[in-house]
Coordinates of C-alpha atoms in Angstrom, one line a residue:
M1 CA -13.1 -80.5 -43.7
A2 CA -14.8 -83.8 -44.5
S3 CA -15.7 -86.2 -41.7
G4 CA -13.5 -88.9 -43.4
D5 CA -10.5 -86.6 -43.2
I6 CA -11.1 -85.9 -39.5
A7 CA -11.3 -89.6 -38.8
Q8 CA -8.0 -90.2 -40.5
I9 CA -6.3 -87.4 -38.6
T10 CA -7.8 -88.7 -35.3
E11 CA -6.5 -92.2 -36.1
A12 CA -3.0 -90.9 -36.9
L13 CA -2.9 -88.9 -33.7
A14 CA -3.8 -92.0 -31.7
K15 CA -0.8 -93.8 -33.1
T16 CA 1.5 -90.9 -32.4
H17 CA 3.3 -91.2 -29.1
V18 CA 4.4 -88.0 -27.3
G19 CA 7.2 -88.7 -24.8
E20 CA 8.2 -92.1 -23.5
V21 CA 6.0 -95.1 -24.3
E22 CA 5.8 -97.1 -21.1
L23 CA 3.9 -100.1 -19.8
S24 CA 3.9 -100.3 -16.0
Y25 CA 2.8 -103.2 -13.8
K26 CA 4.8 -101.7 -10.9
G27 CA 3.8 -102.7 -7.4
R28 CA 0.8 -104.8 -8.2
G29 CA 2.0 -107.8 -6.2
L30 CA 1.1 -110.2 -8.9
K31 CA 2.1 -113.8 -8.5
L32 CA 3.0 -114.8 -12.0
D33 CA 3.8 -118.5 -12.1
N34 CA 3.0 -119.7 -15.7
A35 CA 2.1 -118.6 -19.2
E36 CA -1.6 -118.4 -18.4
S37 CA -1.0 -116.0 -15.5
V38 CA 0.7 -113.5 -17.8
K39 CA -1.5 -113.9 -20.8
E40 CA -3.1 -110.5 -20.5
M41 CA 0.3 -108.9 -19.9
V42 CA 1.8 -110.5 -22.9
Q43 CA -1.1 -109.3 -25.1
E44 CA -0.6 -105.8 -23.9
I45 CA 3.1 -105.9 -24.5
E46 CA 2.6 -107.3 -28.0
Q47 CA 0.0 -104.6 -28.8
C48 CA 2.0 -101.7 -27.5
Q49 CA 3.6 -100.0 -30.4
G50 CA 7.0 -98.4 -29.9
L51 CA 7.4 -99.7 -26.3
Q52 CA 10.3 -98.0 -24.7
S53 CA 10.0 -98.7 -21.0
L54 CA 8.7 -101.8 -19.2
R55 CA 8.1 -101.8 -15.4
L56 CA 7.7 -105.2 -13.8
E57 CA 9.0 -104.3 -10.3
G58 CA 7.0 -105.4 -7.3
N59 CA 5.7 -108.6 -8.8
T60 CA 7.0 -112.1 -8.6
L61 CA 7.9 -114.1 -11.8
G62 CA 8.3 -117.9 -12.2
V63 CA 10.4 -119.4 -14.9
E64 CA 7.5 -120.2 -17.2
A65 CA 6.0 -116.7 -16.8
A66 CA 9.3 -115.1 -17.5
Q67 CA 9.7 -117.2 -20.7
A68 CA 6.2 -116.1 -21.9
I69 CA 7.0 -112.4 -21.3
A70 CA 10.4 -112.8 -23.0
K71 CA 8.7 -114.2 -26.1
S72 CA 6.6 -111.0 -26.3
L73 CA 9.7 -108.9 -26.1
E74 CA 11.5 -110.4 -29.0
A75 CA 9.9 -107.9 -31.4
K76 CA 10.4 -104.9 -29.2
R77 CA 13.3 -103.2 -30.9
E78 CA 12.5 -99.8 -29.4
L79 CA 12.7 -101.0 -25.8
E80 CA 15.3 -98.9 -23.8
Q81 CA 14.4 -99.2 -20.1
C82 CA 13.9 -102.3 -18.1
H83 CA 12.7 -101.6 -14.6
W84 CA 12.8 -105.1 -13.2
S85 CA 13.7 -104.7 -9.5
D86 CA 12.0 -106.8 -6.7
M87 CA 10.8 -109.3 -9.3
F88 CA 11.5 -112.7 -7.7
T89 CA 10.1 -112.4 -4.1
G90 CA 9.4 -115.9 -2.8
R91 CA 11.1 -117.7 -5.7
L92 CA 13.8 -120.3 -5.3
R93 CA 17.2 -119.0 -6.1
S94 CA 17.5 -121.7 -8.8
E95 CA 14.5 -120.2 -10.6
I96 CA 16.1 -116.8 -11.0
P97 CA 19.0 -117.4 -13.4
P98 CA 16.9 -119.2 -16.1
S99 CA 14.3 -116.4 -15.9
L100 CA 16.9 -113.8 -16.3
K101 CA 18.5 -115.6 -19.2
S102 CA 15.1 -115.9 -21.0
L103 CA 14.5 -112.2 -20.7
G104 CA 18.1 -111.3 -21.7
N105 CA 18.0 -113.5 -24.7
A106 CA 14.8 -111.8 -25.8
L107 CA 16.3 -108.4 -25.6
M108 CA 19.3 -109.6 -27.6
T109 CA 17.0 -111.1 -30.2
S110 CA 14.9 -108.0 -30.6
G111 CA 17.9 -105.8 -31.4
A112 CA 17.0 -103.4 -28.5
R113 CA 19.5 -100.9 -27.3
L114 CA 19.0 -100.5 -23.6
T115 CA 19.8 -97.3 -21.7
H116 CA 18.5 -98.3 -18.2
L117 CA 18.6 -101.7 -16.5
D118 CA 17.4 -102.0 -13.0
L119 CA 17.5 -105.5 -11.3
S120 CA 17.8 -104.2 -7.7
D121 CA 16.4 -106.1 -4.7
N122 CA 16.3 -109.4 -6.4
A123 CA 18.7 -111.3 -4.1
F124 CA 19.9 -113.5 -7.0
G125 CA 23.4 -114.1 -5.8
P126 CA 26.5 -114.9 -8.0
D127 CA 24.4 -117.2 -10.1
G128 CA 22.0 -114.4 -10.9
V129 CA 24.9 -112.3 -12.3
K130 CA 25.7 -115.2 -14.6
G131 CA 22.1 -115.1 -15.7
I132 CA 22.6 -111.6 -17.1
E133 CA 26.2 -112.0 -18.1
S134 CA 25.5 -112.6 -21.8
L135 CA 23.1 -109.7 -21.9
L136 CA 25.7 -107.3 -20.4
K137 CA 28.3 -108.4 -23.0
S138 CA 25.9 -108.0 -25.9
S139 CA 25.1 -105.2 -28.3
A140 CA 21.9 -104.6 -26.3
C141 CA 24.0 -103.0 -23.6
Y142 CA 26.4 -101.0 -25.8
T143 CA 24.2 -98.0 -25.1
L144 CA 23.6 -98.7 -21.4
R145 CA 23.7 -95.5 -19.3
E146 CA 22.3 -96.7 -15.9
L147 CA 22.9 -100.1 -14.3
R148 CA 21.2 -100.7 -10.9
L149 CA 22.0 -103.8 -9.0
N150 CA 21.3 -102.8 -5.4
N151 CA 20.8 -105.4 -2.8
C152 CA 21.3 -108.5 -5.0
G153 CA 23.7 -110.5 -2.9
M154 CA 26.2 -110.8 -5.7
G155 CA 29.1 -111.5 -3.4
I156 CA 32.8 -111.5 -4.5
G157 CA 32.2 -114.0 -7.3
G158 CA 29.3 -112.0 -8.7
G159 CA 31.2 -108.8 -8.6
M160 CA 34.0 -110.4 -10.6
V161 CA 31.6 -111.7 -13.2
L162 CA 29.9 -108.4 -13.4
A163 CA 33.3 -106.5 -13.8
S164 CA 34.4 -108.9 -16.5
A165 CA 31.1 -108.5 -18.4
L166 CA 31.3 -104.7 -18.3
M167 CA 34.9 -104.7 -19.6
E168 CA 33.9 -107.1 -22.4
C169 CA 31.0 -104.9 -23.3
H170 CA 33.3 -101.9 -23.4
K171 CA 35.8 -103.8 -25.6
Q172 CA 33.1 -105.0 -28.1
S173 CA 31.3 -101.7 -28.2
S174 CA 34.5 -99.8 -28.8
A175 CA 35.3 -102.2 -31.7
A176 CA 31.9 -101.4 -33.1
G177 CA 32.7 -97.7 -33.0
S178 CA 30.5 -96.7 -30.0
P179 CA 32.2 -97.3 -26.7
L180 CA 30.0 -98.1 -23.7
R181 CA 29.5 -94.9 -21.7
L182 CA 27.9 -96.0 -18.5
K183 CA 27.0 -93.1 -16.3
V184 CA 25.2 -94.5 -13.2
F185 CA 26.4 -97.6 -11.3
I186 CA 24.5 -98.7 -8.2
A187 CA 25.4 -101.9 -6.3
G188 CA 24.9 -101.3 -2.6
R189 CA 24.5 -104.2 -0.1
N190 CA 26.1 -106.9 -2.3
R191 CA 28.9 -108.2 -0.1
L192 CA 31.4 -107.3 -2.7
E193 CA 34.3 -107.1 -0.2
N194 CA 37.8 -106.2 -1.3
D195 CA 38.2 -108.6 -4.2
G196 CA 34.8 -107.8 -5.7
A197 CA 35.5 -104.0 -5.4
T198 CA 38.9 -104.4 -6.9
A199 CA 37.6 -106.2 -9.9
L200 CA 34.9 -103.6 -10.4
A201 CA 37.6 -100.9 -10.0
K202 CA 39.3 -102.2 -13.2
A203 CA 36.0 -101.8 -15.1
F204 CA 35.5 -98.3 -13.7
K205 CA 38.9 -97.2 -14.8
L206 CA 38.3 -98.6 -18.3
L207 CA 34.9 -96.9 -18.6
G208 CA 36.0 -93.4 -17.6
S209 CA 32.4 -92.2 -18.1
L210 CA 30.8 -92.6 -14.7
E211 CA 28.8 -89.8 -13.1
E212 CA 27.3 -91.6 -10.2
V213 CA 28.7 -94.5 -8.2
H214 CA 26.8 -96.0 -5.3
V215 CA 28.4 -99.0 -3.5
P216 CA 27.4 -98.7 0.2
Q217 CA 27.4 -101.5 2.7
N218 CA 29.7 -103.9 0.8
G219 CA 32.3 -104.9 3.5
I220 CA 35.0 -103.1 1.6
N221 CA 38.2 -102.3 3.6
Y222 CA 41.1 -100.1 2.7
P223 CA 42.6 -102.4 -0.1
G224 CA 39.3 -102.3 -2.0
V225 CA 38.8 -98.6 -1.2
T226 CA 42.2 -97.8 -2.5
A227 CA 41.6 -99.7 -5.7
L228 CA 38.3 -97.8 -6.2
A229 CA 40.0 -94.5 -5.5
T230 CA 42.7 -95.2 -8.1
A231 CA 40.0 -96.1 -10.7
L232 CA 37.6 -93.3 -10.0
K233 CA 40.3 -90.7 -10.8
H234 CA 39.8 -91.7 -14.4
N235 CA 36.1 -90.7 -14.3
P236 CA 36.4 -86.9 -14.4
N237 CA 32.6 -86.3 -14.7
L238 CA 31.8 -88.1 -11.5
Q239 CA 29.1 -86.1 -9.6
V240 CA 27.9 -88.5 -6.9
L241 CA 30.1 -90.8 -4.9
N242 CA 28.4 -93.0 -2.2
L243 CA 30.6 -95.4 -0.3
N244 CA 28.6 -95.3 3.0
D245 CA 29.2 -98.0 5.6
N246 CA 32.4 -99.4 4.3
T247 CA 35.7 -99.2 6.2
F248 CA 38.3 -96.7 4.9
T249 CA 40.6 -96.3 7.9
R250 CA 43.6 -94.0 7.5
R251 CA 45.1 -95.4 4.3
G252 CA 41.8 -95.8 2.5
S253 CA 40.8 -92.2 3.5
I254 CA 44.1 -90.7 2.2
A255 CA 43.8 -92.6 -1.1
M256 CA 40.2 -91.4 -1.5
A257 CA 41.1 -87.9 -0.6
E258 CA 43.8 -87.9 -3.3
A259 CA 41.4 -89.3 -5.8
I260 CA 38.7 -86.6 -5.3
T261 CA 41.2 -83.9 -6.1
H262 CA 40.9 -85.2 -9.7
L263 CA 37.0 -85.1 -9.5
Q264 CA 36.1 -81.5 -9.8
C265 CA 32.5 -82.1 -10.8
L266 CA 31.6 -83.9 -7.6
K267 CA 28.3 -82.7 -6.0
V268 CA 27.6 -85.4 -3.4
I269 CA 30.2 -87.2 -1.3
N270 CA 28.9 -89.8 1.2
F271 CA 31.6 -91.3 3.3
G272 CA 29.3 -91.7 6.3
D273 CA 30.0 -94.6 8.7
C274 CA 33.3 -95.3 6.8
L275 CA 35.7 -95.0 9.8
V276 CA 37.4 -92.1 8.1
R277 CA 38.9 -91.0 11.4
S278 CA 40.7 -87.7 12.1
E279 CA 43.7 -88.3 9.8
G280 CA 41.4 -89.2 6.9
A281 CA 39.2 -86.2 7.6
I282 CA 42.2 -83.8 7.4
A283 CA 43.2 -85.4 4.1
I284 CA 39.7 -85.0 2.8
A285 CA 39.8 -81.3 4.0
G286 CA 42.9 -80.9 1.9
A287 CA 41.1 -82.2 -1.2
L288 CA 38.2 -79.8 -0.5
R289 CA 40.7 -76.9 -0.3
A290 CA 42.1 -77.9 -3.7
G291 CA 38.7 -77.5 -5.5
L292 CA 35.3 -79.2 -5.7
P293 CA 33.5 -76.0 -6.5
F294 CA 30.1 -77.7 -7.1
L295 CA 29.9 -79.7 -3.9
R296 CA 26.4 -79.8 -2.4
E297 CA 26.6 -82.5 0.3
L298 CA 29.4 -83.9 2.3
N299 CA 28.7 -86.8 4.7
L300 CA 31.5 -87.7 7.2
S301 CA 29.2 -89.0 9.9
F302 CA 30.1 -91.8 12.3
G303 CA 33.7 -91.7 11.4
E304 CA 35.5 -91.4 14.8
I305 CA 36.6 -87.9 13.9
C306 CA 37.8 -85.6 16.7
E307 CA 36.5 -82.0 17.0
A308 CA 39.8 -80.4 15.9
A309 CA 39.7 -82.4 12.6
A310 CA 36.0 -81.5 12.2
V311 CA 37.0 -77.8 12.5
V312 CA 39.5 -78.3 9.7
V313 CA 36.8 -79.8 7.5
A314 CA 34.4 -77.0 8.3
K315 CA 36.9 -74.4 7.4
A316 CA 37.6 -76.2 4.2
V317 CA 34.0 -76.0 3.0
Q318 CA 33.7 -72.3 3.7
G319 CA 33.1 -70.6 0.4
K320 CA 31.5 -73.6 -1.3
A321 CA 28.6 -71.6 -2.8
D322 CA 26.5 -74.7 -3.7
L323 CA 27.0 -76.5 -0.4
E324 CA 23.7 -77.4 1.3
K325 CA 24.6 -79.9 4.0
L326 CA 27.7 -80.9 6.1
D327 CA 26.9 -84.1 8.1
L328 CA 29.3 -84.6 11.0
N329 CA 26.9 -86.4 13.3
G330 CA 28.0 -89.4 15.3
N331 CA 31.7 -88.5 15.7
C332 CA 33.8 -87.9 18.8
F333 CA 33.5 -84.2 19.7
G334 CA 32.0 -84.3 23.2
E335 CA 29.4 -81.9 24.4
E336 CA 31.8 -78.9 24.6
G337 CA 33.3 -79.9 21.2
C338 CA 29.9 -79.9 19.6
E339 CA 29.1 -76.5 20.9
A340 CA 32.5 -75.1 19.9
L341 CA 32.0 -76.5 16.3
R342 CA 28.6 -74.8 16.1
E343 CA 30.0 -71.5 17.3
M344 CA 32.9 -71.7 14.9
M345 CA 30.6 -72.4 12.0
E346 CA 28.2 -69.6 13.1
S347 CA 31.2 -67.2 13.1
M348 CA 31.8 -68.1 9.5
N349 CA 28.1 -67.7 8.7
I350 CA 27.7 -71.3 7.6
E351 CA 25.9 -72.7 10.7
D352 CA 22.8 -73.6 8.5
L353 CA 24.9 -76.2 6.7
L354 CA 25.7 -78.3 9.8
G355 CA 23.3 -81.2 10.3
S356 CA 22.3 -82.6 13.7
L357 CA 25.0 -83.7 16.2
S358 CA 22.5 -85.6 18.4
D359 CA 24.3 -88.9 18.0
D360 CA 27.8 -87.6 19.0
E361 CA 29.9 -90.4 20.5
G362 CA 31.7 -88.1 23.0
E363 CA 35.4 -87.5 23.3
P364 CA 37.5 -90.5 22.4
D365 CA 39.1 -92.6 25.2
D366 CA 42.9 -92.8 24.6
D367 CA 42.9 -96.3 26.0
D368 CA 40.4 -97.6 23.5
D369 CA 41.5 -100.8 21.8
D370 CA 41.8 -101.0 18.1
D371 CA 38.8 -101.9 16.1
D372 CA 38.8 -105.3 14.3
E373 CA 39.0 -103.6 11.0
E374 CA 42.3 -102.1 11.9
E375 CA 44.0 -105.4 12.9
E376 CA 44.5 -106.6 9.4
E377 CA 45.9 -103.2 8.4
E378 CA 48.4 -103.3 11.3
E379 CA 49.5 -106.8 10.4
E380 CA 50.4 -105.8 6.9
E381 CA 52.2 -102.7 8.2
N382 CA 54.2 -104.8 10.6
E383 CA 55.3 -107.0 7.8
H384 CA 56.2 -104.0 5.7
E385 CA 58.1 -102.4 8.6
A386 CA 59.7 -105.5 10.0
G387 CA 63.3 -104.8 11.1
A388 CA 62.8 -101.1 11.1
K389 CA 65.1 -99.7 13.8
E390 CA 63.9 -97.2 16.4
N391 CA 66.7 -94.7 16.9
G392 CA 67.6 -91.1 17.0
V393 CA 66.4 -88.4 19.3
N394 CA 63.1 -88.6 21.2
G395 CA 62.0 -91.9 19.7
T396 CA 61.8 -90.8 16.0
K397 CA 62.7 -93.6 13.6
D398 CA 66.1 -93.9 12.1
I399 CA 65.0 -92.8 8.6
I400 CA 68.4 -93.4 7.1
E401 CA 68.6 -97.0 8.1
E402 CA 64.8 -97.6 7.5
K403 CA 64.8 -96.1 4.0
E404 CA 67.6 -96.8 1.7
K405 CA 69.1 -93.6 0.4
P406 CA 71.7 -94.1 -2.3
Q407 CA 74.8 -91.8 -2.2
C408 CA 73.6 -90.2 1.0
S409 CA 76.1 -87.8 2.5
S410 CA 77.9 -89.4 5.3
E411 CA 77.8 -86.1 7.2
L412 CA 74.0 -85.8 6.9
T413 CA 73.7 -89.5 7.8
S414 CA 75.7 -89.0 10.9
F415 CA 73.6 -86.0 11.9
L416 CA 70.3 -87.7 11.4
I417 CA 71.3 -90.8 13.4
F418 CA 72.8 -88.8 16.3
P419 CA 71.6 -85.2 16.0
S420 CA 73.6 -82.4 17.6
A421 CA 74.0 -78.7 17.0
E422 CA 77.7 -79.1 16.3
K423 CA 77.1 -81.6 13.5
L424 CA 74.5 -79.4 11.9
I425 CA 76.8 -76.4 11.9
S426 CA 79.6 -78.5 10.6
L427 CA 77.6 -79.3 7.5
G428 CA 78.2 -75.6 6.6
A429 CA 76.6 -73.9 3.6
K430 CA 75.9 -77.2 1.9
R431 CA 73.4 -78.4 4.5
T432 CA 70.3 -76.9 2.9
Q433 CA 71.3 -78.4 -0.5
L434 CA 72.0 -81.8 1.1
I435 CA 68.6 -81.8 2.8
E436 CA 66.7 -80.7 -0.4
Q437 CA 68.5 -83.3 -2.5
Q438 CA 68.4 -86.3 -0.2
V439 CA 65.2 -86.1 1.9
D440 CA 62.3 -87.7 0.1
V441 CA 59.6 -85.1 0.5
S442 CA 56.9 -87.3 -1.0
D443 CA 57.1 -89.4 2.2
A444 CA 55.3 -87.3 4.8
S445 CA 56.5 -89.3 7.8
T446 CA 60.1 -89.0 6.7
V447 CA 59.8 -85.2 6.3
S448 CA 58.2 -84.9 9.7
E449 CA 61.0 -86.9 11.4
V450 CA 63.7 -85.0 9.7
F451 CA 62.1 -81.7 10.7
L452 CA 61.9 -82.9 14.3
K453 CA 65.5 -84.1 14.4
I454 CA 66.8 -80.8 13.0
S455 CA 64.8 -78.7 15.4
S456 CA 65.5 -80.9 18.4
V457 CA 69.1 -79.5 18.6
Y458 CA 67.8 -75.9 19.1
K459 CA 69.8 -73.6 21.3
D460 CA 69.3 -69.9 21.9
E461 CA 72.5 -69.1 20.1
P462 CA 72.6 -67.1 16.8
E463 CA 74.7 -69.6 14.9
V464 CA 72.6 -72.6 15.9
K465 CA 69.3 -70.8 15.4
Q466 CA 70.4 -69.7 11.9
A467 CA 71.5 -73.2 11.0
I468 CA 68.2 -74.7 12.2
F469 CA 65.9 -72.2 10.6
E470 CA 67.7 -72.3 7.3
S471 CA 67.5 -76.1 7.3
T472 CA 63.9 -76.4 8.3
D473 CA 62.7 -73.6 6.1
A474 CA 64.4 -75.2 3.1
L475 CA 62.8 -78.5 3.9
L476 CA 59.3 -77.1 4.4
K477 CA 59.5 -74.9 1.4
K478 CA 60.1 -77.9 -0.8
V479 CA 57.3 -79.8 0.9
F480 CA 54.8 -77.1 0.4
S481 CA 55.8 -76.7 -3.3
N482 CA 54.4 -80.2 -3.8
S483 CA 50.8 -81.3 -4.2
H484 CA 48.1 -80.2 -1.8
S485 CA 47.6 -83.7 -0.6
Q486 CA 51.2 -84.2 0.2
S487 CA 51.3 -81.0 2.1
Y488 CA 48.4 -82.1 4.2
S489 CA 49.9 -85.5 4.8
F490 CA 53.0 -83.8 6.2
I491 CA 51.1 -81.6 8.5
T492 CA 49.1 -84.6 9.7
S493 CA 52.3 -86.6 10.4
L494 CA 53.7 -83.7 12.3
I495 CA 50.6 -83.3 14.4
V496 CA 50.8 -87.0 15.2
N497 CA 54.5 -86.9 16.1
L498 CA 53.9 -83.9 18.4
G499 CA 51.2 -85.9 20.2
L500 CA 48.3 -83.6 19.2
L501 CA 46.5 -86.4 17.4
K502 CA 46.3 -90.1 18.0
S503 CA 47.2 -92.2 15.0
E504 CA 45.9 -95.5 13.8
D505 CA 49.5 -96.6 13.2
K506 CA 50.7 -97.8 16.7
K507 CA 54.3 -97.8 15.5
I508 CA 54.2 -94.0 15.2
K509 CA 55.4 -92.8 18.5
K510 CA 54.9 -89.3 19.7
V511 CA 58.1 -87.5 20.5
T512 CA 59.0 -85.7 23.7
V513 CA 58.2 -82.2 22.6
L514 CA 61.0 -79.7 22.9
P515 CA 60.9 -75.9 22.6
G516 CA 63.0 -76.1 19.5
H517 CA 60.3 -78.2 17.7
L518 CA 57.7 -75.4 18.2
L519 CA 60.1 -72.5 17.7
A520 CA 61.3 -73.8 14.3
L521 CA 57.7 -74.4 13.4
E522 CA 56.7 -70.9 14.5
H523 CA 59.6 -69.4 12.4
A524 CA 58.5 -71.4 9.3
A525 CA 54.8 -70.5 9.8
A526 CA 55.7 -66.8 9.6
Q527 CA 57.3 -67.2 6.2
E528 CA 55.6 -66.5 2.9
F529 CA 56.0 -70.1 1.7
F530 CA 53.9 -71.5 4.6
P531 CA 50.3 -71.9 3.3
A532 CA 47.5 -70.2 5.4
D533 CA 45.3 -73.3 5.2
Q534 CA 48.1 -75.5 6.6
A535 CA 48.5 -72.9 9.4
G536 CA 44.8 -73.3 10.0
V537 CA 45.1 -77.1 10.5
L538 CA 48.0 -76.6 13.0
E539 CA 46.1 -73.8 14.8
A540 CA 43.0 -76.0 15.2
F541 CA 45.1 -78.8 17.0
V542 CA 47.4 -76.5 19.0
S543 CA 44.5 -74.5 20.3
R544 CA 42.5 -77.6 21.4
N545 CA 45.4 -79.7 22.7
G546 CA 47.5 -77.1 24.5
K547 CA 48.0 -79.3 27.5
V548 CA 50.0 -81.7 25.5
L549 CA 52.5 -78.8 24.9
E550 CA 52.4 -77.6 28.5
S551 CA 56.1 -78.3 29.0
C552 CA 56.9 -75.8 26.3
C553 CA 54.3 -73.2 27.1
S554 CA 56.3 -70.2 26.0
A555 CA 57.2 -71.7 22.6
R556 CA 53.6 -73.0 22.3
D557 CA 52.1 -69.6 22.9
A558 CA 54.4 -68.0 20.4
L559 CA 53.5 -70.6 17.8
K560 CA 49.8 -70.2 18.5
T561 CA 50.0 -66.4 18.2
T562 CA 51.7 -66.7 14.8
L563 CA 49.3 -69.3 13.5
V564 CA 46.3 -67.2 14.5
K565 CA 47.8 -64.2 12.7
M566 CA 48.3 -66.4 9.6
T567 CA 44.7 -67.7 9.6
T568 CA 43.1 -64.3 10.2
A569 CA 45.3 -62.2 7.8

């Protein structure tokens, strides 16, 4: 081969790029104030053929420097990845929006189609979001797959602007025949709060393509959590969900538990430091029972969860072949509870999954005041429940007067207001039909209250026992034929009413437990329709809170025996 041919081949190979073409100035700590300070960088950008990735993070850009870099990007049509985090340290906030606009305009001019945009750690606030608003709406972002805006101080206003821009991008890209399919969204530490999260939830629902969502430390309470939960259900390929250090409380936890039953691709769930609490943990355990076969990590740390609820969670993850870590640190187990949890997991051969429990908060004090996060929740509940009448046996609510039930049988109404064995028997053969037709089994608290009212009239007489067992069995059979989440909600409500678990809702009063309550429950638990996992939840609480049922020790022991048989069968 002639030397000239070799030279041509060598030159051609030099122009051939294998893999991603990237220019990186990452972490150099350059203070780039003006065009002169970026002259060399600009030349390198202009000379780089087929530039696909530009890393500018860890430097600081002034407005003039950003404009000069932007000019060099106007011809970079192949650019796909902009790693521009931590790019404005020491700059006035007023400098950041014009810098971002210059860079964004250049990308739009170039005809680039971005896949990755990282502007994390720039603390640009709501105005900074406006600086990238046009870019996010443009064709440059129709192909965006990863958007990282961690620690940018966007606030509620910035969250709303961002949500609107994403929805507009989806609308325009759909009209162009290629809908935006964002996969990774990261926006932790942004003070989004409820309104910002709710706005973004609308965008998430519209996208339906998310695989990772990270929004930790955003001051989001249950209204925002619930909005996110509702939206995330529409993203079936979601694999990583990180909401660490927000505030779920009971209602947010239940909403999120219901959502993750629709997210069967989930691999990582981080609800650490989210005040999930015991009721929420039980609901999440129900979702785990319903699926999530690929789950690798579950973080429920620092959530004020009691040991019995943690046991329910641990049992729910048994059999998850891919699970690598269960983080329950910083909850309220107490020293003995921690040891019992370890022993239980060891008995199931999953002790290696349990992380450290070194920061356990100890057993909860029943006299603890409510957290501030809960006060707002209770105020709204009080408004919703204003005028609700306390009535019936043992302090259960008068469900007939509290919840309007059209065409409700007067006989059934009379029994539920003032329960008695005679009234129950007088309903005759139609009682099970009346209960099945007229009790709203989608309302867990209602079902629990009806169950307790029926079983409260228990007498050791064949006719009375038959009437009670037929009625409660019919009620529970219908409950357990519903969704997994509704079944777990009922069991949780029942545990709360029996005084085995302290609820967030201070208006839920525990009843004076009667033998009939436990005997009717024991009879139902022995039937085929009663799910073994629900029996496991009951067994965990009955076994660990036996003193609460001391007044009915014989019925308690019978119930416990049956539940143990159910869970070990």
